[in-house]
Amino acid sequence: MALLLPLVFFVQMLTSCASLSTATDALSPGQSLFGNQTLVSKEGNFALGFFSPGKSLKFYVGIWYKKIPKQTVIWVANREKPIPNLSAELKFSNDGHLLLLDHLKNLIWASNSTRHASNSSAAVLLDNGNLILRDGANPNTVTWQSFDHPTDTYVPESWIGMNKVTGEYQTLTSWKNSEDPSPGFFSETIDPNGTSEFFLEWNKSERYWRSGLWTGNYFAAVPILPEMRPHTIITITYVDNKDRRYTTSTYRDRSKITRQVMDVSGQIKQWVWSESAQDWALFFTRPSSQCDVYSVCGPFGICYEKSMPVCKCANGFSPASSRDWELNDWSSGCTRNTKLQCRNSISDAQQDVGFLKLQSILLPSNAISVNSNKVEDCRSVCLNDCSCAAYAYNSSGCFIWNEEVRNLKQLDQGDDMGDTLYVRLAASDIPSSSNTKRTSIILACAAAAVGLGAALLILIYLSLRYKKARFNRHQLEGSLIRFTYAELQNMTKNFSDKLGSGGFGSVYRATMPSSGATVAVKRLEGVRQGEKQFRTEVCTLGLIQHINLIRLCGFCAEGDKKLLVYDFMQNGSLDSWLCEDLHRALGWKTRYEIAIGIARGLAYLHENCRECIIHCDIKPENILLDESYSPKLADFGMAKLLGRDFSRVLTTMRGTIGYLAPEWISGMPITPKADVFSFGAMLIEIISGKRNKDQGDEFLFFPAWAANKVSQGEVLAVLDEKLKGDVNMNQLITLCRVSCWCIQDNEVDRPSMGQVVQVLENVVELNVPPVPGSLQCFIQG
Ligand SMILES: *[C@@H]1O[C@H](CO)[C@@H](O)[C@H](O)[C@H]1NC(C)=O
Ligand SMILES: *[C@@H]1O[C@H](CO)[C@@H](O)[C@H](O)[C@H]1NC(C)=O
Ligand SMILES: *[C@@H]1O[C@H](CO)[C@@H](O)[C@H](O)[C@H]1NC(C)=O
Ligand SMILES: *[C@@H]1O[C@H](CO)[C@@H](O)[C@H](O)[C@H]1NC(C)=O
Ligand SMILES: *[C@@H]1O[C@H](CO)[C@@H](O)[C@H](O)[C@H]1NC(C)=O
Ligand SMILES: *[C@@H]1O[C@H](CO)[C@@H](O)[C@H](O)[C@H]1NC(C)=O
Ligand SMILES: *[C@@H]1O[C@H](CO)[C@@H](O)[C@H](O)[C@H]1NC(C)=O
């Protein structure tokens, strides 16, 4: 800032007459906006002025949020032609155009309004972020507006689409990187063929995501539920009239600030300003997976979905521009450390060229198929062709790639979708086999050390907790009590009153000697499994408390005797109520309350704990009911902690068939959306009073049948007959729709548990039925 002061002075001296005296929202003809001046919209929502992004030393004219401490630019005038310093002016000319002039009065940028405005027109910054040029003779006529020329951001009341009269498109184009607003590779634009579909494109050519057609309520590929929360702030519409076709949105809640950006990452990102955090909160991204963005890592870059940063160069390659890579702009990709020589004879090529083996790669789509029956032949085809950059040989035959290879995606080892790709490399850049061996040994050791460290930490943590528990014995509420085995033997009358048996052991009724309160004691069986389950349960449940989670009161760990002590739940587990006869059947109101309670408990685990906890085994057997049928999640033996930096976790243990999300069945790492799936499957059981595993025909997955009925509007067909139609129809429809959304194949289509809670509490309305098309696959699968 100090550096700029002399400039400012200079500017001030130059501009005596026609500059602005105080902050205003408009320029009149002949007036100019200089260096450090800004226009501020009437209510103070937006400001227009000069800025330089990040550490950049270049200046631009733009519009940003005035009320937000973090400068967030929504529009840039001269994105392609920066100015070197603040000795410049934005002039509203006498004939009604906006002109950006540099220190020599050279034209840098012009608004190029289509109509000539009369002399009394004005340039006004509106409170929705639109900069308009107003015709003086007819103030309702706008001769030019910034919303017709968006940069990378779409705010409520602005639009993207096409003007049928002028042929102009309103397209969002990403910045080059966070410090350079010049157009990057990614854009969002409406279908030029005239449909209502929007595309994300790379270099204005390769389409890598499509919104689907407007259904009347939403875009087909952006179903409403996962985006529920912004819909409580804004309403999206699509308009097609004789002048224009475009999508726009209106505020529902003006106190919330939200924007959608064509991000430099190639994803569309919706942000909502969080007053409490004083920062932008990411609401959703499309495509949801960073590696689904076309060429996000550039030529020869490899995309790793689960690492940060997502792009890496293979051995023998280096980032083409390390400065760009630092700014998370990987589009320049990787270049070879050693240039390839093209030799005429094969034997020469054999010497100079080698192939780098990349395993478990999702192959790029633009392969050329080559006739060859053996992998060696495939190799020599590539070797003989100087333009061949890589080859792969799989069960469909031999494939080669010429020139640059883009869209390399690294999968987990053993992923069925993955193939081995051989990338042509100068022989000197190929790591020798002994080297790789050594690296992998080092890696293995490092991994083992990390694993050991984690195990040690858990042990230390547990032993600390044990000590603490011993200290606080029988004293503090909320902390764990450590029992001796003899005590528990006594309390359970030598394990005589068995309440039931679960996955890892049996549960007995017991009485606390001090208070006489009834508790439940679980004795873990099966030494090895039990040990792990015990640790997980104490680690997770010992730390958290919520009205809808079972409370762990204490434990016993003596040698291989591992026991857990919980609050006693009068009404046992939910499964015992599901298929009961008429007299014991739960009424509709109770079922709905149970559904909300479980959702709240899960939402707490997923979203409110310090670290996200995935329960991993949601099923009626693990839902306990207290005396007023308030549900408590129990059995955390399989729970997984998601560290702050991870979004997925691989688990070798499997939950229960019938509640398993498809990605889990296929061995993928899971997210909290796996619990959402189980919750959805269980919800259908709660509605129907039928167990999905009992529904016989293995080809007809029961939730799929139910989902199909719901999609056909036959919700009553799903309802438990025992209720004899005694049901709140609105609640039934809500529960049915929620359950269908929760069991969507694709985890990104499933709502979060927080969203489910909002729907069940009627905070947000679920006014749009799920897409029937996406449910069909359940019927077939
Ligand atoms: C602004 O930049 C131009 C071009 O680099 C230079 O000629 C001019 O002197 C600069 N103005 C100030 C005040 O430094
Ligand atoms: C512009 O800079 C001058 C000199 O530092 C200062 O006096 C003036 O208040 C600034 N104007 C605005 C609008 O910030
Ligand atoms: C505006 O019009 C002028 C003259 O026709 C042209 O040189 C310039 O490129 C145009 N600018 C924009 C931003 O379209
Ligand atoms: C604006 O136009 C009116 C006629 O349309 C004219 O009388 C007036 O002098 C003009 N004002 C300026 C400042 O040019
Ligand atoms: C647009 O229409 C042309 C001609 O009918 C067709 O070839 C092309 O595939 C269409 N593009 C899209 C995106 O549908
Ligand atoms: C992007 O498209 C332009 C024009 O179609 C083309 O000249 C350019 O080579 C493309 N860029 C890359 C990196 O492929
Ligand atoms: C083999 O690789 C090619 C090229 O990527 C791909 O089109 C084909 O589907 C793959 N075949 C199998 C069986 O994976």
PDB file of C-alpha atoms and ligand atoms in Angstrom, residues 362-367 392-397 399 401 416-419, ligand 7:
ATOM      1  CA  LEU A 362      -7.604 -45.094 -16.085  1.00  0.00           C
ATOM      2  CA  LEU A 363      -6.643 -44.829 -19.738  1.00  0.00           C
ATOM      3  CA  PRO A 364      -7.405 -41.656 -21.693  1.00  0.00           C
ATOM      4  CA  SER A 365     -10.138 -42.049 -24.274  1.00  0.00           C
ATOM      5  CA  ASN A 366      -8.414 -40.813 -27.426  1.00  0.00           C
ATOM      6  CA  ALA A 367      -6.449 -44.011 -28.087  1.00  0.00           C
ATOM      7  CA  ALA A 392      -1.281 -49.973 -23.472  1.00  0.00           C
ATOM      8  CA  TYR A 393      -2.189 -53.590 -23.973  1.00  0.00           C
ATOM      9  CA  ASN A 394      -5.344 -54.946 -22.436  1.00  0.00           C
ATOM     10  CA  SER A 395      -7.854 -57.650 -23.214  1.00  0.00           C
ATOM     11  CA  SER A 396      -9.257 -55.539 -26.067  1.00  0.00           C
ATOM     12  CA  GLY A 397      -5.838 -55.407 -27.723  1.00  0.00           C
ATOM     13  CA  PHE A 399      -3.693 -49.093 -28.095  1.00  0.00           C
ATOM     14  CA  TRP A 401      -1.382 -42.527 -28.092  1.00  0.00           C
ATOM     15  CA  ASP A 416     -10.751 -53.253 -11.885  1.00  0.00           C
ATOM     16  CA  MET A 417     -11.028 -50.202 -14.096  1.00  0.00           C
ATOM     17  CA  GLY A 418      -7.277 -49.618 -14.125  1.00  0.00           C
ATOM     18  CA  ASP A 419      -4.832 -50.628 -16.838  1.00  0.00           C
TER      19      ASP A 419
HETATM   20  C1  LIG B   7      -8.585 -51.328 -23.207  1.00  0.00           C
HETATM   21  O1  LIG B   7      -8.140 -49.994 -23.387  1.00  0.00           O
HETATM   22  C2  LIG B   7      -8.871 -49.255 -24.362  1.00  0.00           C
HETATM   23  C3  LIG B   7      -8.198 -47.926 -24.542  1.00  0.00           C
HETATM   24  O2  LIG B   7      -8.300 -47.123 -23.424  1.00  0.00           O
HETATM   25  C4  LIG B   7     -10.312 -49.124 -23.936  1.00  0.00           C
HETATM   26  O3  LIG B   7     -11.055 -48.451 -24.927  1.00  0.00           O
HETATM   27  C5  LIG B   7     -10.897 -50.518 -23.734  1.00  0.00           C
HETATM   28  O4  LIG B   7     -12.201 -50.405 -23.218  1.00  0.00           O
HETATM   29  C6  LIG B   7     -10.038 -51.314 -22.753  1.00  0.00           C
HETATM   30  N1  LIG B   7     -10.559 -52.658 -22.696  1.00  0.00           N
HETATM   31  C7  LIG B   7     -10.808 -53.249 -21.549  1.00  0.00           C
HETATM   32  C8  LIG B   7     -11.355 -54.616 -21.616  1.00  0.00           C
HETATM   33  O5  LIG B   7     -10.595 -52.709 -20.472  1.00  0.00           O
END
